[in-house]
């Protein structure tokens, strides 16, 4: 790692920790997976939710946790449907296939109206976020200056995964750490791929450290309304080799 | 100042719970500020915010258009509301259209301003505040006490009672248990809600993005879980770019919470979307399917047009001006009677709730300038309050007593001298042997409640120093002594000390005989005509012998002469030039001595400890705080710093006359800090401060002495 790069990572680690996040820099994919598994087991996690994350997918993180009997539910619609379909039914689904899958998952007979399907899926996804012990996200950008995670997406599940469960873990590829708030702004503006050109994602959520409140007299208390623990898992190019599941 | 306000002030001062909560709060704030501001360049970061806000407000019409078109393109629905009613009705209709039964709301000052929650509740909709502080205030059936910490006026016992009642549990006063109970109660409300309402800290025009900052996480949930999200946003929140927003983030949380960054910043651009289902792109994927943005004017655009008040729109609602305000520290927000409190609140209230409402709040300003110094947007709040008083004076006229005082007496130095002399004989029977007045009869009795007053002199300074009115020796720097009224009528002997000490430093001091009151009382009351007339009298008197320096012992006068005379004379170029020339020559006593003798050696230690009180107008008015300390140390004294040395002593503004009890409460904190140093001498370079501190210490019978530097140096010389 180039010296400048290393410095950036160190700065990010220091700032995020100062703000109350718990940071682990994984040496490789195996270490990353083991770290998350150990964390989940130590914290008695039974149900986890995971919003869309290429980094976690490359690590096979979900499979690794599932093997250890921890339920992991995808929350981003496309991934949620793929997970419902299972390995046998890969590829993009027709509306009919979707209606079947969603009907089965929700126990209700649903017709092929996209809006109806979406509403049912939403309800199920929200409920799993509410019930989960742990949320897993990916930050597309991280800001060294302030130790901030930047989570971008067009769907709201990315935010529910980050705030509802009692433990939140975010994976970050060190390649995506930028020095300043302005650098982050430059990266974020063109990120929205799903909308017409020039749009940014519907949600760009900055998270810096652990949530707190000073509203109860006496002290500044950690864990206001969000998670009790904010974990950050840093990976150095670990996405290039496959995780040992 | 109205009776109702006096009543509220007295009620707050007598409320033990409130005072306990405030003491705790102020300690916490001080601690947080210390952490948040060490190691950063506050000045340059605040300049950045200033630059961004100036630029944004200047180009507001274009930015509004850009914001609207970008937000609409992204799928949000934008509505522009003229006033509170318009905004409230829009939200109510929308709720009715969606058959909304339950709303969750994250904190919004604008929401409070337009009373949105009340409006919806009246229509039978249940609205739950989700910021824990705001929720506590809602449970108590009150309005927020602070723009950042709504429940800062509550003690833990009161909070425990409220949360116990709301959750139907018997909860003790353990903060963690209370927080857990609050969290789970609120968690369910997000899940049940059909609509989420928020404000926005910033709105970014280039992408049509709403930016919502919270530390608790409630903002994320209230804007994601319910199917409809409505944001109420004041026009002044719009900035051009993400980079502009970044400049604001860099200081916002340091000011609000002593944190480097807010924990959560939600940037929301249009509704949530998905293309995972074949067909079209669908709204409402794991988040709201509808996002409404209500841009609210309610007086803001008018404020933008008023050049003198425009900068109030630069406010980022960080609450710092409340946190550093000595009046707020004694009263908390509810006393102000309106939703925006403290310094900036006065100006905002005037425009957003009507001029009538501002008069009372304006009377609560000490003019101590603590807010101006600390504001991250560099807003000159005290100046705006003075301008506000001027508009009020113009509109309603001055009270008759002030009119007689300012226009009939203050303007004419000789007349003022004789009035005080006459008064001094009248007051003679009330003075004790040591020339202190400890008790006055009704209706003046309140004046001597908190402090003892010095008896006015029978021989004002003009009579004493009339032989000194022309400089005699040539070749030495000429120093004109501008005494100000307190030296003239209460402490003329300190004026004599100034003349004597300056002579010893090799200069030629003299007393310009034509000098008059600087005009501060009239100026701060908004009587600019009288102030201008006095400015001219003094400019003429002070320039007469072409002095090299003008030395002052009253920083209030120094500030008015140095900063306001040039301002007051802007429409008269010739006077303006003369005012500027005078302004450049103004020196505080200590500053002058150091300039006259810059390289003197440090004197051997006198083995004497002293502490120094920073007068507001010396430190923040003309920017002098190191010089007095340096001089004292050079003279061989050992300086012991008191806590909050630069906090106001309570003499400022008209507070000491209008609300003597409030002034006393502020003075009490100062005296406590003095006492804590264990030192028996307080030095301060301001005679009004000397008056206030001496008077206060006399009341509590301590032996601590209060002394002006000039007096101290003069005494040292007599002793040797
Ligand atoms: S006026 Fe300045 S200090 Fe006061 S709330 Fe606004 S930005 Fe903060």
PDB file of N, CA and C in Angstrom, chain A residues 27 81 93 103 120 124 196:
ATOM      1  N   UNK A  27      -7.067  -8.569   7.348  1.00  0.00           N
ATOM      2  CA  UNK A  27      -5.870  -8.842   6.547  1.00  0.00           C
ATOM      3  C   UNK A  27      -6.242  -9.512   5.236  1.00  0.00           C
ATOM      4  N   UNK A  81     -35.359 -10.996  -3.823  1.00  0.00           N
ATOM      5  CA  UNK A  81     -36.037 -11.937  -4.721  1.00  0.00           C
ATOM      6  C   UNK A  81     -35.090 -13.065  -5.125  1.00  0.00           C
ATOM      7  N   UNK A  93     -36.090 -12.458 -13.140  1.00  0.00           N
ATOM      8  CA  UNK A  93     -37.376 -13.154 -13.138  1.00  0.00           C
ATOM      9  C   UNK A  93     -38.425 -12.408 -13.961  1.00  0.00           C
ATOM     10  N   UNK A 103     -45.667 -14.452  -3.273  1.00  0.00           N
ATOM     11  CA  UNK A 103     -46.840 -15.072  -2.656  1.00  0.00           C
ATOM     12  C   UNK A 103     -46.408 -16.139  -1.668  1.00  0.00           C
ATOM     13  N   UNK A 120     -46.234  -5.740  -0.808  1.00  0.00           N
ATOM     14  CA  UNK A 120     -46.064  -6.929   0.042  1.00  0.00           C
ATOM     15  C   UNK A 120     -44.603  -7.155   0.361  1.00  0.00           C
ATOM     16  N   UNK A 124     -42.702  -7.167   4.119  1.00  0.00           N
ATOM     17  CA  UNK A 124     -41.884  -8.282   4.615  1.00  0.00           C
ATOM     18  C   UNK A 124     -40.463  -7.811   4.931  1.00  0.00           C
ATOM     19  N   UNK A 196     -32.230   8.503 -14.446  1.00  0.00           N
ATOM     20  CA  UNK A 196     -31.713   9.150 -15.647  1.00  0.00           C
ATOM     21  C   UNK A 196     -30.419   9.895 -15.310  1.00  0.00           C
TER      22      UNK A 196
END
